[in-house]
JSON list of C-alpha atoms in Angstrom, two decimals:
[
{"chain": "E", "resi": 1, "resn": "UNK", "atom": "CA", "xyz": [0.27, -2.41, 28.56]},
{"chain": "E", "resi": 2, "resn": "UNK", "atom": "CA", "xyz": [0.74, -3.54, 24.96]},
{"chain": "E", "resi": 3, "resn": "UNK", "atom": "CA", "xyz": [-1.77, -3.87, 22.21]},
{"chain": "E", "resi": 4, "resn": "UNK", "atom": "CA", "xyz": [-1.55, -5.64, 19.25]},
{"chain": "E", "resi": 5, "resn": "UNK", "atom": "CA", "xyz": [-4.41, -4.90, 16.46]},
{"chain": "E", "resi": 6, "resn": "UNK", "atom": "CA", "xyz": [-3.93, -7.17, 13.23]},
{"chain": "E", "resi": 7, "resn": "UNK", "atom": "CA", "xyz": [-5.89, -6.37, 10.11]},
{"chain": "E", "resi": 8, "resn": "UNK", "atom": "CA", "xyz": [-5.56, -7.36, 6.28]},
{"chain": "E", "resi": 9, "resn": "UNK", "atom": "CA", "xyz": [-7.00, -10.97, 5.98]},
{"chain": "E", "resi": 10, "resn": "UNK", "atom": "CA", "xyz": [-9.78, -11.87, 4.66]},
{"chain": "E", "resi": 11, "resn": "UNK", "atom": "CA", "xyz": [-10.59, -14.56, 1.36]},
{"chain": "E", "resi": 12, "resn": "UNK", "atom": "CA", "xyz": [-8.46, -14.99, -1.81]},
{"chain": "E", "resi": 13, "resn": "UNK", "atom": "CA", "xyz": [-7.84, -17.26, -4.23]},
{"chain": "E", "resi": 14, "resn": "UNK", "atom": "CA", "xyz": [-5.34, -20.51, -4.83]},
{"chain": "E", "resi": 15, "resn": "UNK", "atom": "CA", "xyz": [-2.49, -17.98, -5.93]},
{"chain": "E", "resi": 16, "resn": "UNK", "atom": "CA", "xyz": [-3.68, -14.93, -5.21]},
{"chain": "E", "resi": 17, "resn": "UNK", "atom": "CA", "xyz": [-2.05, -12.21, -2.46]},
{"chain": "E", "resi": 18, "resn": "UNK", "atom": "CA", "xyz": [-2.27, -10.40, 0.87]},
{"chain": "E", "resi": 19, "resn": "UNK", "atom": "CA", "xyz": [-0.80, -8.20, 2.99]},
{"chain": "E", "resi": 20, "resn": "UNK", "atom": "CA", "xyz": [-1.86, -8.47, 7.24]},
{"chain": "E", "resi": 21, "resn": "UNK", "atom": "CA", "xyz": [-0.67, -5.82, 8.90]},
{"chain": "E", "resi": 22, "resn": "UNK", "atom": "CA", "xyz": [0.06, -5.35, 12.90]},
{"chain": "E", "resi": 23, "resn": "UNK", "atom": "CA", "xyz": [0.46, -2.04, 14.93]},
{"chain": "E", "resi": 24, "resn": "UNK", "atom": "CA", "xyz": [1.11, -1.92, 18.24]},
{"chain": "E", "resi": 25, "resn": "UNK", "atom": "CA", "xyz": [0.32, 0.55, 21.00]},
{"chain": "E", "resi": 26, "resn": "UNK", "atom": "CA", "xyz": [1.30, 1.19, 24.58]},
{"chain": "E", "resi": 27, "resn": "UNK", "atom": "CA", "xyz": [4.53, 2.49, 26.67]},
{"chain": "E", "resi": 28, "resn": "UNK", "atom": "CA", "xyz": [6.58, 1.07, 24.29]},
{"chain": "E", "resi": 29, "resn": "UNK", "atom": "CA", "xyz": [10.44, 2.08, 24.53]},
{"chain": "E", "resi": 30, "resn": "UNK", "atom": "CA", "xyz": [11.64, -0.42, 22.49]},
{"chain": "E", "resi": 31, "resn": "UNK", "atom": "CA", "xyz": [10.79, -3.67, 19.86]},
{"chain": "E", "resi": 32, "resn": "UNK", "atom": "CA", "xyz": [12.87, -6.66, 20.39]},
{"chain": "E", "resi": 33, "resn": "UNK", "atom": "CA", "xyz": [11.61, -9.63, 17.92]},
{"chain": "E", "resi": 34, "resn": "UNK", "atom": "CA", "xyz": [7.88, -9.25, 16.23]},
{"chain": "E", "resi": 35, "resn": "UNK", "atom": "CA", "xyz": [6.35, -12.45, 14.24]},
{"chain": "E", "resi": 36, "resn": "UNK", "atom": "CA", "xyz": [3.52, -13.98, 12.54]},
{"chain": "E", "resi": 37, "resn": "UNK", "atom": "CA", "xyz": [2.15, -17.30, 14.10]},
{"chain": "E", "resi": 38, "resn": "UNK", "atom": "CA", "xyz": [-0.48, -19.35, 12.08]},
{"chain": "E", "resi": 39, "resn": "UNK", "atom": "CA", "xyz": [-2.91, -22.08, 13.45]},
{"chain": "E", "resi": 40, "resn": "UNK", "atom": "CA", "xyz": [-5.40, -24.21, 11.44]},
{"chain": "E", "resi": 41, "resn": "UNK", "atom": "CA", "xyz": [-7.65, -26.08, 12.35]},
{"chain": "E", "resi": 42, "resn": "UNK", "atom": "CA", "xyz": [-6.98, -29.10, 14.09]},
{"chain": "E", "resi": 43, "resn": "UNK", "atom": "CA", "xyz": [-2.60, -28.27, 14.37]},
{"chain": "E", "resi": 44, "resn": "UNK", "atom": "CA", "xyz": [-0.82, -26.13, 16.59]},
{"chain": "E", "resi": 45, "resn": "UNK", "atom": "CA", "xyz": [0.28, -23.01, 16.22]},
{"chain": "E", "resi": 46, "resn": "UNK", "atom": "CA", "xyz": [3.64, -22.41, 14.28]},
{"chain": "E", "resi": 47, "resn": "UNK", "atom": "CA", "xyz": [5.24, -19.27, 13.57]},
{"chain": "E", "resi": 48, "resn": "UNK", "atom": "CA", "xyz": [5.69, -18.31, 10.47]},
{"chain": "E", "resi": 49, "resn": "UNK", "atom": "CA", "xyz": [7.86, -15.41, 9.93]},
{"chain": "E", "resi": 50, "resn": "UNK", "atom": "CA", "xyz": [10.07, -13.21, 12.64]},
{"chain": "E", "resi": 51, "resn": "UNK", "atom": "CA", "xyz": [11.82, -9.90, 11.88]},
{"chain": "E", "resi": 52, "resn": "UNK", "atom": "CA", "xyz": [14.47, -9.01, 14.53]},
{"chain": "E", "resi": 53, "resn": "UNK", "atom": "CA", "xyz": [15.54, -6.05, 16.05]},
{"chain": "E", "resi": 54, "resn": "UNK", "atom": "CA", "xyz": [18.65, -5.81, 13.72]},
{"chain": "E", "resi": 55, "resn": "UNK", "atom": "CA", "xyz": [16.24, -6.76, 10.62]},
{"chain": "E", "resi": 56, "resn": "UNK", "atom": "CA", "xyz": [17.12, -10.14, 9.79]},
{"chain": "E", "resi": 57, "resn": "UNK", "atom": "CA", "xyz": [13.75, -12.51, 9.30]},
{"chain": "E", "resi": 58, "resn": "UNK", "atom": "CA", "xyz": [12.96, -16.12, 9.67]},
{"chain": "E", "resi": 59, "resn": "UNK", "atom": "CA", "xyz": [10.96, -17.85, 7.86]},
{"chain": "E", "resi": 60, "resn": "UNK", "atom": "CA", "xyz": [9.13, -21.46, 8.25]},
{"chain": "E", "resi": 61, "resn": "UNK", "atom": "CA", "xyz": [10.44, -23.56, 5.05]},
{"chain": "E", "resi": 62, "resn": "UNK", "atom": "CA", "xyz": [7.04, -23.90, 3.51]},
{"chain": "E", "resi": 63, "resn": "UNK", "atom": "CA", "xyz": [6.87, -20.10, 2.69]},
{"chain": "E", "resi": 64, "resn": "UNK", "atom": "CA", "xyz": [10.11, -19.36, 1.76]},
{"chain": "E", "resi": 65, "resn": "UNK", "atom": "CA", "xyz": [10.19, -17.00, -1.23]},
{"chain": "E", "resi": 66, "resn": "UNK", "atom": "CA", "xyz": [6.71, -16.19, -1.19]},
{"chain": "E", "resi": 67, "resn": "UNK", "atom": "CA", "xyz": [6.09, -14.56, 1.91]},
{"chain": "E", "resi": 68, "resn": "UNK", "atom": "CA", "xyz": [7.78, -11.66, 3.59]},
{"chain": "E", "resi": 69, "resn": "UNK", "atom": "CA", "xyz": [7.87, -9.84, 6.83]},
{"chain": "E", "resi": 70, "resn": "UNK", "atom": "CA", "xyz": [8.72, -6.64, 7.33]},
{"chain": "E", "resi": 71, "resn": "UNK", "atom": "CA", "xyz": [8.58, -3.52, 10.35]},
{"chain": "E", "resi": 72, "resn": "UNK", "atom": "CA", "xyz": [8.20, 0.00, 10.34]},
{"chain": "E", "resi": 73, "resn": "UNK", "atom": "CA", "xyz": [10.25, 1.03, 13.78]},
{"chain": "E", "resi": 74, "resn": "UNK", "atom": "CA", "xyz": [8.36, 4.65, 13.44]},
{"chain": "E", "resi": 75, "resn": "UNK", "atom": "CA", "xyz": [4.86, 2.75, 13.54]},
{"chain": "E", "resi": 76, "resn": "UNK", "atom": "CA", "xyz": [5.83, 0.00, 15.54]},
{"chain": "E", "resi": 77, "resn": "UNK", "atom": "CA", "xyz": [4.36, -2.14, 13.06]},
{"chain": "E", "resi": 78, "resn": "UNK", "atom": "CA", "xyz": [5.24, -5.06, 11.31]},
{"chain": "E", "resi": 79, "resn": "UNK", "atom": "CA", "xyz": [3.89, -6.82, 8.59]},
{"chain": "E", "resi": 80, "resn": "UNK", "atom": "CA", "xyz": [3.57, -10.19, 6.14]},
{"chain": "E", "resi": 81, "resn": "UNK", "atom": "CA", "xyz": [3.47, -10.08, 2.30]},
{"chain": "E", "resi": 82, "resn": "UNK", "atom": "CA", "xyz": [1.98, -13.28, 1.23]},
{"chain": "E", "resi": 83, "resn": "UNK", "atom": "CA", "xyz": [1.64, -14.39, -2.57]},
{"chain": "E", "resi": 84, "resn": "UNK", "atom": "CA", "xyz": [1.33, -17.50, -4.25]},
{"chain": "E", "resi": 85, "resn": "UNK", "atom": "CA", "xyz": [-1.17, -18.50, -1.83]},
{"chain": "E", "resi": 86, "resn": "UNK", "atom": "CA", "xyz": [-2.04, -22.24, -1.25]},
{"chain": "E", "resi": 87, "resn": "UNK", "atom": "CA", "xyz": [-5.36, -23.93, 0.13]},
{"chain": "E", "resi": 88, "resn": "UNK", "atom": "CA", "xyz": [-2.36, -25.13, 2.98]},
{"chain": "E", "resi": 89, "resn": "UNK", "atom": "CA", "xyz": [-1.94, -21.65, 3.75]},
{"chain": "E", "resi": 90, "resn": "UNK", "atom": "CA", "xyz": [-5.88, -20.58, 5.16]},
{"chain": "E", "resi": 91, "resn": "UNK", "atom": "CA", "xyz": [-5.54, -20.40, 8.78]},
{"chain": "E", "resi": 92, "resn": "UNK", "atom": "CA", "xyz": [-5.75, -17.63, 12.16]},
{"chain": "E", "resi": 93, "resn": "UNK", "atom": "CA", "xyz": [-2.61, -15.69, 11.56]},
{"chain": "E", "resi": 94, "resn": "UNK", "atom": "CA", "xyz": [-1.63, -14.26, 15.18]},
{"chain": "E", "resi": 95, "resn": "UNK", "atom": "CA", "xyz": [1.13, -11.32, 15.24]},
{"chain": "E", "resi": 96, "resn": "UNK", "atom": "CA", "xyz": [3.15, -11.47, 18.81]},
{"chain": "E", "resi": 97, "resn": "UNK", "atom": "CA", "xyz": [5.58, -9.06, 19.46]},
{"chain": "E", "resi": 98, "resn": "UNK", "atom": "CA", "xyz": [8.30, -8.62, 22.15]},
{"chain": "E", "resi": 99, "resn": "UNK", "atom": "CA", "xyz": [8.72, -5.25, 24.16]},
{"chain": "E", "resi": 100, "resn": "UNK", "atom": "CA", "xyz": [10.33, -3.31, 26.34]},
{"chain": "E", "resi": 101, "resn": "UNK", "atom": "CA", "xyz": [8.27, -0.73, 28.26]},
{"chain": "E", "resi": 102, "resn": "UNK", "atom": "CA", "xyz": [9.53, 2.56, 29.44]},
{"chain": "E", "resi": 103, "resn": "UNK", "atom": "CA", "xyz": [9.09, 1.06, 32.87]},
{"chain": "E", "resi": 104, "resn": "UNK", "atom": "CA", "xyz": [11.81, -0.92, 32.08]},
{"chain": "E", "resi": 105, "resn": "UNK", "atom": "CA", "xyz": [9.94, -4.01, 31.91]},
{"chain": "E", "resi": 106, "resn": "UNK", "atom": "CA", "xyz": [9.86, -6.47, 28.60]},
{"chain": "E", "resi": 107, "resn": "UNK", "atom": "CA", "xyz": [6.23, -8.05, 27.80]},
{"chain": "E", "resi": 108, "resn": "UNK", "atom": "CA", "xyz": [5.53, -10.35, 25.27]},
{"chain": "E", "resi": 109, "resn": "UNK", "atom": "CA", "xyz": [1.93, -9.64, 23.72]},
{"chain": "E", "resi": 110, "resn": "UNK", "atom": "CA", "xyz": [-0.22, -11.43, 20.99]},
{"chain": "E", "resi": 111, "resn": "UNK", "atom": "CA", "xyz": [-2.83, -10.09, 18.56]},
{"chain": "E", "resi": 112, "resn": "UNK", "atom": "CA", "xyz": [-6.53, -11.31, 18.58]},
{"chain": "E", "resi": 113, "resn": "UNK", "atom": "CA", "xyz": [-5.46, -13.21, 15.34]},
{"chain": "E", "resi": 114, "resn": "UNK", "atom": "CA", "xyz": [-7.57, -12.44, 11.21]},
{"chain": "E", "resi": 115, "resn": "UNK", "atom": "CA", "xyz": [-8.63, -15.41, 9.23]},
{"chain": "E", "resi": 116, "resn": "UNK", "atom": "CA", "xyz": [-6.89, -15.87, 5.94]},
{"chain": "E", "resi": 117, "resn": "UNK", "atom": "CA", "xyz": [-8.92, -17.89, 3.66]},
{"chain": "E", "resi": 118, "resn": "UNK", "atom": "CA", "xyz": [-7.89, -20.03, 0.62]},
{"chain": "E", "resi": 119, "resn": "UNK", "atom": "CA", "xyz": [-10.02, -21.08, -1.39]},
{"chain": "E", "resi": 120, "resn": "UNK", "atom": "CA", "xyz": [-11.41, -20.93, -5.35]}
]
């Protein structure tokens, strides 16, 4: 009913930027909360960043003031500035958004996940 298609990572240096992106598509009537989730290899996954319906984000402590989350309501879209990029950092990044349909019901939907890669 929902679909989530991330794009934007890829491989960049110790340092370096990106910017993932995540539209969504489907009946959707409204966006409650949208996030970025991250899982590396061998650790669960732990979200990252969340943008709420009124605007106010969340972020995990160990990208505070270097990464930021953002949403375009018109695109249903959100996304996640990331600079000073660590080795610590490379991981799936997942977007997962909440939803509520014009059915009336509320899904919550993840992307397929893109690869960030940190590395010199």
């Amino acid at each position: 009913q929902v679909q989530l298609v991330e794009s934007g990572g890829g491989l960049v240096q110790p340092g370096g930027s990106l910017r993932l992106s995540c539209a969504a598509s489907g009946s959707i009537w409204s966006i409650n909360e949208m996030g970025w989730y991250r899982q590396s290899s061998g650790k669960e996954r732990e979200l990252v960043a969340e943008i709420l319906s009124s605007g106010s984000a969340n972020y995990v402590d160990s990208v505070k003031g270097r990464f930021t989350i953002s949403r375009d309501n018109e695109k249903n879209a959100v996304y996640l500035a990331m600079s000073a990029l660590k080795s610590e950092d490379t991981a799936v990044y997942y977007c997962k958004g909440q939803f509520i349909l014009y059915n009336g019901y509320t899904v919550t939907t993840w992307g397929q996940g893109t690869l960030v890669t940190v590395s010199s």
